[in-house]
XYZ file of C-alpha atoms in Angstrom:
534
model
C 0.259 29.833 48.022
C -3.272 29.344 46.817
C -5.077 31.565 49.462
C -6.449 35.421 48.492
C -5.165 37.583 51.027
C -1.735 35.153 50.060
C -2.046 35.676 46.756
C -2.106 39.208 47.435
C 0.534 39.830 49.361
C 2.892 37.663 46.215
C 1.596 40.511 44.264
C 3.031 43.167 46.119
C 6.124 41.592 46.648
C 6.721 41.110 42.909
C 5.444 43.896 41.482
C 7.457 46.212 39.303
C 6.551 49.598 38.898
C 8.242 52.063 37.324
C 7.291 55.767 37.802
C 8.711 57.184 34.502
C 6.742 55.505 32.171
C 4.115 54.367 34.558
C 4.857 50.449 33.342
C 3.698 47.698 35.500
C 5.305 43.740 35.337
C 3.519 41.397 37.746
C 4.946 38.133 38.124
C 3.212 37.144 41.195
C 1.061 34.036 38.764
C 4.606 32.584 38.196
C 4.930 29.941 40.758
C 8.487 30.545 41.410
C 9.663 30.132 45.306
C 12.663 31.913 47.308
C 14.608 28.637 47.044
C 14.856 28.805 43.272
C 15.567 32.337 43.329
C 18.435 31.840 45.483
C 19.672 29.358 43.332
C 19.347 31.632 40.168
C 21.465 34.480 42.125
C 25.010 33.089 40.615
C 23.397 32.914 36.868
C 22.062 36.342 37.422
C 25.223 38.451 38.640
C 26.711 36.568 35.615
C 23.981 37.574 33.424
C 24.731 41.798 34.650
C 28.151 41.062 34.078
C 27.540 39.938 30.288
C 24.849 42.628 29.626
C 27.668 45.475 31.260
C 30.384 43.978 28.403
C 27.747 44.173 25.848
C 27.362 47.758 26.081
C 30.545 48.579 26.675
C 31.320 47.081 23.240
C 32.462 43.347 23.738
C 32.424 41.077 21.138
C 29.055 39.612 21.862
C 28.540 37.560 18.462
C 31.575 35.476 18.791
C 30.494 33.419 15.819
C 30.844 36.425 13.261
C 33.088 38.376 15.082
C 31.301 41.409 16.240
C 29.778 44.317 18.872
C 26.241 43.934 19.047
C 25.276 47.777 19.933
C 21.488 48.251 19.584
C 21.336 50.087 22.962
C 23.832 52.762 21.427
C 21.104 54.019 19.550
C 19.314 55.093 22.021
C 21.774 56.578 24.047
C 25.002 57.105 21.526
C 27.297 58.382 24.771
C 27.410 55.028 25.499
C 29.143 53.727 22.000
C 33.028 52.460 22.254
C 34.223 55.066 20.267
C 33.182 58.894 19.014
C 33.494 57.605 15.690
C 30.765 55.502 16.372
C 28.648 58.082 18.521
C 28.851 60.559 15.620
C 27.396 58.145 13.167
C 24.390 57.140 15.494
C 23.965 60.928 15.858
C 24.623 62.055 12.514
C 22.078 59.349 11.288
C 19.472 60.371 13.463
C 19.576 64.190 12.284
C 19.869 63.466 8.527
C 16.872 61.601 8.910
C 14.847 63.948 10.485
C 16.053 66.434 8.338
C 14.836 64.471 5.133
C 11.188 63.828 6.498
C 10.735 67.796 7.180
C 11.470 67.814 3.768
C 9.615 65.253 2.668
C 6.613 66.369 4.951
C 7.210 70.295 3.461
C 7.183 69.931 0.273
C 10.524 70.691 -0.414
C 11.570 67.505 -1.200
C 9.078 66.598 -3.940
C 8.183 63.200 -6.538
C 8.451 64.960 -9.662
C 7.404 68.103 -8.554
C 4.317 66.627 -6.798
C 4.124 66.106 -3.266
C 4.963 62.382 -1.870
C 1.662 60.516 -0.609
C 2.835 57.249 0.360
C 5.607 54.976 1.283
C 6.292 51.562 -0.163
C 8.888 49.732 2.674
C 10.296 47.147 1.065
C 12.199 44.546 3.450
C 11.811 40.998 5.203
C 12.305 39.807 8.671
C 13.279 42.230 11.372
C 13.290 44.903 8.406
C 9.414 44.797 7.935
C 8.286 42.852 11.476
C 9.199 46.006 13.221
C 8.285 48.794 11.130
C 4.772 46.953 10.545
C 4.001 46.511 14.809
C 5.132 50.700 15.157
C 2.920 51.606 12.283
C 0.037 49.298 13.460
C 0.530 50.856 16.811
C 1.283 54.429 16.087
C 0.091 56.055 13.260
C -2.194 58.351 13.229
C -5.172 58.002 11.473
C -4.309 60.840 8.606
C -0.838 59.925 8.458
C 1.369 62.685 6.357
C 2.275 59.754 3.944
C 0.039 56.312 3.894
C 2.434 53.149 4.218
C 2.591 49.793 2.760
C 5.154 46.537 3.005
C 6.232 44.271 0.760
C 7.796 41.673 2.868
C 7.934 38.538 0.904
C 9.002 37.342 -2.494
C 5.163 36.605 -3.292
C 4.491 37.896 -6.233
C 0.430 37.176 -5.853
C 0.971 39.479 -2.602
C 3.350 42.543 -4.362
C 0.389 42.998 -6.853
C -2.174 42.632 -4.159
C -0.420 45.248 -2.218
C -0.422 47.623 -5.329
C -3.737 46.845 -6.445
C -5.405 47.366 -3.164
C -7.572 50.769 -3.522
C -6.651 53.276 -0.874
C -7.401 57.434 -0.948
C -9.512 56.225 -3.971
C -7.185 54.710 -6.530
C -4.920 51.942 -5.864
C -1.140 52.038 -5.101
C -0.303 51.260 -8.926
C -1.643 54.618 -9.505
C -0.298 56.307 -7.208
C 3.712 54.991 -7.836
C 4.929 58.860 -9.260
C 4.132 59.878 -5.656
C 5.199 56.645 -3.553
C 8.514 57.014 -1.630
C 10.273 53.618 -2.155
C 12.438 52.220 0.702
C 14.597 49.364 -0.158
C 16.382 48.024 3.466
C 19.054 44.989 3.302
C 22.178 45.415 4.903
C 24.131 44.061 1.804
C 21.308 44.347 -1.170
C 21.472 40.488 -1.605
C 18.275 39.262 0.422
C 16.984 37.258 -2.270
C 13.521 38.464 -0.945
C 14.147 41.928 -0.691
C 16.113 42.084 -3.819
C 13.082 40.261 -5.762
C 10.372 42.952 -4.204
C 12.636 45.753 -5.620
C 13.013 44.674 -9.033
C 9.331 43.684 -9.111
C 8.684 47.767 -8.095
C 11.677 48.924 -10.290
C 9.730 47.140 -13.092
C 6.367 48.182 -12.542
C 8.143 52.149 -12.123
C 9.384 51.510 -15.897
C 5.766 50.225 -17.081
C 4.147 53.263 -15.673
C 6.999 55.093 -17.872
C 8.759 56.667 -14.295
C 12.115 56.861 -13.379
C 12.527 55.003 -10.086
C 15.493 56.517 -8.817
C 13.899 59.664 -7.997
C 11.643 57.791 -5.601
C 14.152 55.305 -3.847
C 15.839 55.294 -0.930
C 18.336 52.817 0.057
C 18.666 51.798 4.180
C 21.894 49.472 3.864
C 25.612 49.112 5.146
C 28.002 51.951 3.519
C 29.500 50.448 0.913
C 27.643 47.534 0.118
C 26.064 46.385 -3.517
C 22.925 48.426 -2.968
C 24.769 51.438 -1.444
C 26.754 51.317 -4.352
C 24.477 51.065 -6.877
C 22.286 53.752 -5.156
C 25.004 56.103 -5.633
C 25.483 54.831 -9.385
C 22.060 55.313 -10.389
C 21.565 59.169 -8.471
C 19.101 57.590 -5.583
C 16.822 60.337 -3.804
C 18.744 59.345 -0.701
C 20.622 56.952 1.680
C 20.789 56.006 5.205
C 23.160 53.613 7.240
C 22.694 50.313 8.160
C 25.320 49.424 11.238
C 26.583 45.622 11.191
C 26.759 46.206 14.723
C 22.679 46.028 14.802
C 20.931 42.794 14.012
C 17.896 42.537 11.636
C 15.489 42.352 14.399
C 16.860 44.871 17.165
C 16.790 47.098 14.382
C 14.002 49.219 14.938
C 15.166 51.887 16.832
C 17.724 52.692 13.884
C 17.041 54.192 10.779
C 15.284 50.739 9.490
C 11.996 51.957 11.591
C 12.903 55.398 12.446
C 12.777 56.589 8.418
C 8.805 55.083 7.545
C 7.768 56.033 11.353
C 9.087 59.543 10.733
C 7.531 59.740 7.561
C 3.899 58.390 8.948
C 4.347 61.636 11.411
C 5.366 59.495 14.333
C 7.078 61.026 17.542
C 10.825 58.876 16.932
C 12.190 60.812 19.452
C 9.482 59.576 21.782
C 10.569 56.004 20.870
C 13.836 56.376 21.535
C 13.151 58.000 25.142
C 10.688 55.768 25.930
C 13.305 52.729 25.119
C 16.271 54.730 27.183
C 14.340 55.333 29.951
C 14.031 50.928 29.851
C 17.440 50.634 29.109
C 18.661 52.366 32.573
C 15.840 50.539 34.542
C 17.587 47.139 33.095
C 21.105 48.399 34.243
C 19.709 47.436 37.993
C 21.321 44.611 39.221
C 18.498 43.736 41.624
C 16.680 41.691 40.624
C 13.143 43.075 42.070
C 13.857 46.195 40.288
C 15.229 45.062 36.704
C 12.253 44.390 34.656
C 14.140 42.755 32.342
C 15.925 40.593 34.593
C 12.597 39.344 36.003
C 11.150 38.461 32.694
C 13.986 36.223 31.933
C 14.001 34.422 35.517
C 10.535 33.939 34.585
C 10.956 32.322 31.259
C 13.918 30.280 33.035
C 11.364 28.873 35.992
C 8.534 27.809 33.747
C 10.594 26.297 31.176
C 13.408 24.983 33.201
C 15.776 26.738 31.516
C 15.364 24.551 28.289
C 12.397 26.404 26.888
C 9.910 23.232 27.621
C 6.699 25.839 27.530
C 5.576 28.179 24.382
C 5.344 31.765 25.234
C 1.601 33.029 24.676
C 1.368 36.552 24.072
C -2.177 38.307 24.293
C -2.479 42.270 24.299
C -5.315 43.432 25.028
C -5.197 46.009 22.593
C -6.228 46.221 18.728
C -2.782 48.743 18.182
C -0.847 45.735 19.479
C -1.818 43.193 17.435
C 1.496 42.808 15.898
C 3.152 42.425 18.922
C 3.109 39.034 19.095
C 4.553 38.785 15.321
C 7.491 41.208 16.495
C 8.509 39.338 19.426
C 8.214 35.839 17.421
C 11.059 36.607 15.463
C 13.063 38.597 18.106
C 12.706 35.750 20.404
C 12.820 32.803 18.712
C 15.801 33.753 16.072
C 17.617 35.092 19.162
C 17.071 32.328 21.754
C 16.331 29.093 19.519
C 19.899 27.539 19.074
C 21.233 24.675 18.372
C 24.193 24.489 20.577
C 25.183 26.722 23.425
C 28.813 29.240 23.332
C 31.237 26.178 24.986
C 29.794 24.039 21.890
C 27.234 21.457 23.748
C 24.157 20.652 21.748
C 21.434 22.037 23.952
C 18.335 22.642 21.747
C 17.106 25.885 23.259
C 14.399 28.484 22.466
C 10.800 29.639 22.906
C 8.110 29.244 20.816
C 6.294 32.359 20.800
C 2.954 32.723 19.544
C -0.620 34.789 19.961
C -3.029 36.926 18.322
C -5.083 39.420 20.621
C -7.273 39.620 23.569
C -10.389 39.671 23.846
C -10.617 37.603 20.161
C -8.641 35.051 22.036
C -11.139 34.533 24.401
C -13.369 33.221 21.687
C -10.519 31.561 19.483
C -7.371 29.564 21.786
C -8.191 30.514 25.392
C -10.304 27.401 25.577
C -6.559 25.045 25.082
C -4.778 27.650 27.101
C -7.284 26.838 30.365
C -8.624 23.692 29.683
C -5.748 21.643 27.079
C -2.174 20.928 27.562
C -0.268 22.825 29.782
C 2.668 23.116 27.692
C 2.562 27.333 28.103
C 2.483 29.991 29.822
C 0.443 33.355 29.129
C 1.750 37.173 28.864
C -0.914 39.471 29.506
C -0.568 43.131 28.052
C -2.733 45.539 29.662
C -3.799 49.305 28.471
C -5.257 51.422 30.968
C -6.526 54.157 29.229
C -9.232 53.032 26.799
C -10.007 55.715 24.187
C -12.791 55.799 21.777
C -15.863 57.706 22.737
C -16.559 56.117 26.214
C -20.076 55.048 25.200
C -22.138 53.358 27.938
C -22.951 49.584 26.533
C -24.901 48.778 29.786
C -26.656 49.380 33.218
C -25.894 53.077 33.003
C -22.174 52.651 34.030
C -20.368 49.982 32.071
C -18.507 50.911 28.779
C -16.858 48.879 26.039
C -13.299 49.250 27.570
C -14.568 47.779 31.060
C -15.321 44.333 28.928
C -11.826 44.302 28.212
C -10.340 44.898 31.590
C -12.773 42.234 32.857
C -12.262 39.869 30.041
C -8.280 40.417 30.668
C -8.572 39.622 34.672
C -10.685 37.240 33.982
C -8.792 35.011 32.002
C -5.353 35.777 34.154
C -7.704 34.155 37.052
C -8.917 31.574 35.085
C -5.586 30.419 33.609
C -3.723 30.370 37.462
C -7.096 28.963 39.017
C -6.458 25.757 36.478
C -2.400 26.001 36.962
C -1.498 27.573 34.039
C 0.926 30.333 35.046
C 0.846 34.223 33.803
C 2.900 37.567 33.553
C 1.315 40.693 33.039
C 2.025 43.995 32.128
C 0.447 47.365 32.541
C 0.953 50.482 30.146
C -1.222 53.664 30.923
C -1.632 54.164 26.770
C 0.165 52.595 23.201
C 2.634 55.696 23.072
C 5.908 56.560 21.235
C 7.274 56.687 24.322
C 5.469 53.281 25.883
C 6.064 51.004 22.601
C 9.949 52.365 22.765
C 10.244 50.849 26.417
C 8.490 47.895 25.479
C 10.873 47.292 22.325
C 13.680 47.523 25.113
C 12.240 45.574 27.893
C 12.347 42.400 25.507
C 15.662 43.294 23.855
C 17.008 43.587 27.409
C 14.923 40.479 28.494
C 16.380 38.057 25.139
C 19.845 39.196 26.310
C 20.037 38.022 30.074
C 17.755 34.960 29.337
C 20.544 34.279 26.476
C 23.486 34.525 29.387
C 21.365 32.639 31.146
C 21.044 29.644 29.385
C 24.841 30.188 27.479
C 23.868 30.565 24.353
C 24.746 33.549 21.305
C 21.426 35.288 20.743
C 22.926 37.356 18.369
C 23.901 35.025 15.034
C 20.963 32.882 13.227
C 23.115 29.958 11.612
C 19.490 28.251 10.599
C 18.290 31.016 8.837
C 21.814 31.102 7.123
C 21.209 27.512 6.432
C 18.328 27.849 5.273
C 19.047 30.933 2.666
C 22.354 28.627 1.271
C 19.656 25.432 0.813
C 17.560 27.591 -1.833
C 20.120 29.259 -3.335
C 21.684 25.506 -4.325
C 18.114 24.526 -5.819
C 17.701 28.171 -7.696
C 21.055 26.516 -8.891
C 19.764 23.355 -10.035
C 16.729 25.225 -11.151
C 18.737 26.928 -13.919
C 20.795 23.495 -14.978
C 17.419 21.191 -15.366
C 15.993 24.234 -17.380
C 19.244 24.418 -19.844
C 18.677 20.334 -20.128
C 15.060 20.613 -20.911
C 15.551 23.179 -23.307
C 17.871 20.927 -25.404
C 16.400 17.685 -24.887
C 15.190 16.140 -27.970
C 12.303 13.730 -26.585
C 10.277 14.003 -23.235
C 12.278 12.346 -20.558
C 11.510 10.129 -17.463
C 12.283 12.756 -14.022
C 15.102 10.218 -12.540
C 16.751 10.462 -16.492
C 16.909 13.967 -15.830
C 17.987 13.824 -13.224
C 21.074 11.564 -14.089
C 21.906 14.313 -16.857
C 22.123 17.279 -14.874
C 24.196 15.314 -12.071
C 21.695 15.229 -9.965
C 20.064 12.014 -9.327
C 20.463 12.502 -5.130
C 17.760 15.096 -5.313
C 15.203 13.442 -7.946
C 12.359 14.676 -5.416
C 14.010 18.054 -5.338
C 13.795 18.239 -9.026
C 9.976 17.246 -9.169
C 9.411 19.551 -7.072
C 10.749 22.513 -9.401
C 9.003 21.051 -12.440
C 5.805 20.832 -10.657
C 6.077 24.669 -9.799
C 7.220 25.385 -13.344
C 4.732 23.556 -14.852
C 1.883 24.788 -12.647
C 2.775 28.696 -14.155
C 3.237 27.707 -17.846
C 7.541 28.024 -17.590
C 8.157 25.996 -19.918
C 7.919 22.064 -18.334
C 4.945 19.519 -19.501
C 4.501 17.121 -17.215
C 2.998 13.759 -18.859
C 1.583 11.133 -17.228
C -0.549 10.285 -13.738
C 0.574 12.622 -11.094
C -0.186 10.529 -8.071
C 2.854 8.932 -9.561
C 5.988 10.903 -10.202
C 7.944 8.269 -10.808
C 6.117 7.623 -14.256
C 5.603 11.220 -15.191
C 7.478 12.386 -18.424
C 9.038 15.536 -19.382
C 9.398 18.142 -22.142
C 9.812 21.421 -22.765
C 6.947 22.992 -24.456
């Protein structure tokens, strides 16, 4: 179906609309037939039957054992139990009621008024938060926010040196509203960023605990010890909500509130998606059709990279939010009856039309291991300044850049979904949060695999902990050794002589930032370098 008038008519017969919101999906540049949609019918009703025990409060996450209730918080009539609804409810007005009081004054940092918010968290606890802000601040926000979202300590003191409102962060720290968000406390990285702010609070001679505000499971370490030490406040984590479907709870409700954005909105915006998804046709599930989509053109085994390219400088971040919420949800090593399968989707992209003058040359012309996702914004904003002939403006480039490389691509066989938003609203980036939730769940029934546990990134976490342990033994060693020793006699005193390269490898970081190791000797060869503790 090469043809125009063909091509056409596919478009009409896929598209999606959907009046509410005004939210277009066009899947017509997917070269799916009738045959294989037939075929997918049994894996679909399957899929509506998984995504109807999901919300009605299945164990979902067989691994650990739990509900997996995200869509609750946008429509808490829908929890298990009114235990449950209460706490989604109860949440969501203590919250508000803290930013009016944040926002009026009442609430104050030492009797001045807040100006800015430090959001201190990793993974879905800063990838979300970041996209919304990026998206929908406004350009005088109440409070001015900033992320520390890594244990880099090069980056923390970038992040408070940076000079904003005329003086940088560091300056500002008696008036910076501090949120610390980790379920448990014990996220190495999140942990690290807090004590890194904690200690710069006590060099400025401030009390921290008047500015801090914990977002973590009731009851855990940090809840605790935000109770202990008289915290300005504290708001629920649910371990019914993973990391990165987190957004619509307090983790990105509390800093969007506080940057004056419309959370309500959000939360509409991603209920009104949530019932569209409930439709178990699959023309009209939005959802549903993104996931038969990403089934077709990777053949169910993920065997082409997801390339995401809005057109739109407030969704830049996009593509960074649904990297982690795909690829931690779908890439798995072994599917729910226990069969190694290898799934996932590489997701990747930056923003169009920079693309067009970065990767959009490999996307038409390299190897076809892709496909595209096209975000479109109808309304343009700015000041609608005429750029040429009297009648074309900046925002015109951009549509025509946009179609031009969706023709381009499917002229050359590289296949494309779009979607159409009138404007980057609370209520539009809410549905869009919830069309890819929805759209990760029945791709994950799809293909039989647990999108809701991350057993690598576990894995990972347990492999640095054990050389933070090691770490701490080769340090004792040093420290008592009475000559410079050989790295492989080291190792053979701290037990250890399995991970020799391991233990070069923490030297040479040591060494590099004046801890304490000297290494001696050529270091193209490790082998012959010697050690002592200076």
């Amino acid at each position: 179906m090469t043809g125009t008038a063909s091509l056409w008519q596919r478009y009409q017969d896929w598209l999606y609309y959907h009046e509410g919101l005004g939210l277009y999906l066009d899947v017509s540049r997917m070269r799916f037939d009738d045959a294989f949609v037939a075929q997918m019918q049994p894996k679909l009703a399957k899929a509506f039957e998984d995504m109807t025990a999901l919300e009605s409060g299945a164990i979902a996450n067989p691994d650990e054992q739990r509900m997996v209730g995200h869509y609750w918080l946008r429509q808490p009539d829908l929890a298990p139990t009114p235990e449950l609804r209460d706490d989604i409810i109860n949440t969501l007005d203590r919250l508000e009621t803290f930013t009016a009081a944040i926002h009026n004054g009442q609430l104050t940092a030492n009797g001045q008024p807040f100006t800015d918010v430090l959001s201190i968290g990793i993974g879905g606890s800063a990838l979300g938060p970041q996209f919304v802000a990026e998206a929908l601040a406004p350009n005088q926000p109440p409070l001015a926010i900033h992320f520390v979202d890594n244990t880099d300590p090069d980056g923390i003191d970038r992040i408070l040196s940076k000079s904003t409102s005329g003086s940088p962060l560091r300056d500002r720290l008696a008036t910076t509203l501090v949120l610390i968000i980790s379920k448990s406390g014990g996220t190495p990285e999140t942990r690290n960023g807090m004590v890194e702010i904690q200690a710069e609070f006590g060099q400025a001679g401030l009390p921290y605990h008047r500015n801090f505000v914990a977002i973590t499971c009731e009851g855990s370490a940090l809840d605790q010890r935000a109770i202990a030490e008289g915290w300005l406040d504290r708001f629920p984590m649910f371990d019914w909500v993973g990391g990165r479907t987190s957004e619509l709870s307090a983790v990105g409700l509390l800093p969007a509130a506080l940057q004056g954005i419309q959370i309500r909105e959000m939360l509409l915006g991603a209920q009104m998606m949530d019932q569209a998804t409930r439709d178990r046709s699959l023309k009209t599930n939005p959802a549903a059709l993104l996931a038969l989509c990403w089934y077709y053109v990777g053949r169910g085994k993920g065997e082409k990279d997801m390339v995401v390219l809005p057109y739109k400088d407030r969704l830049l971040l996009f593509s960074r939010y649904l990297q982690q919420l795909v690829m931690e949800s779908l890439g798995k090593e072994r599917d729910l009856d226990g069969n190694l399968v290898y799934q996932g989707i590489a997701v990747y992209g930056n923003k169009g039309s920079t693309d067009q003058h970065a990767y959009v040359q490999q996307l038409r012309e390299g190897v076809p291991n892709f496909f595209a996702t096209l975000i479109e914004v109808l309304e343009d904003g700015g000041s609608g300044v005429v750029v040429e002939d009297g009648a074309i403006e900046s925002g015109d480039y951009l549509s025509g850049l946009l179609q031009g490389t969706r023709q381009a691509l499917y002229d050359n066989d590289r296949e494309s979904i779009t979607i159409t938003v009138p404007r980057v609203s609370e209520r539009i980036v809410g549905a869009l949060i919830a069309l890819y939730e929805r759209a990760v769940s029945f791709y994950a029934s799809l293909v039989n695999i647990n999108a809701y546990h991350q057993p690598g990134v576990e894995a990972g976490k347990k492999a640095a902990a054990n050389i933070l342990t090691l770490q701490k033994r080769l340090v004792s060693v040093l420290q008592d050794a009475g000559e410079p020793l050989l790295i492989a006699e080291l190792a053979t005193q701290v037990g250890a002589i399995e991970q020799v390269e391991t233990i070069y490898w923490i030297l040479r970081h040591l060494a590099a930032n004046g801890r304490g190791p000297v290494l001696v000797g050529n270091p193209g060869q490790p082998a012959s370098l010697k050690v002592s503790w200076k």
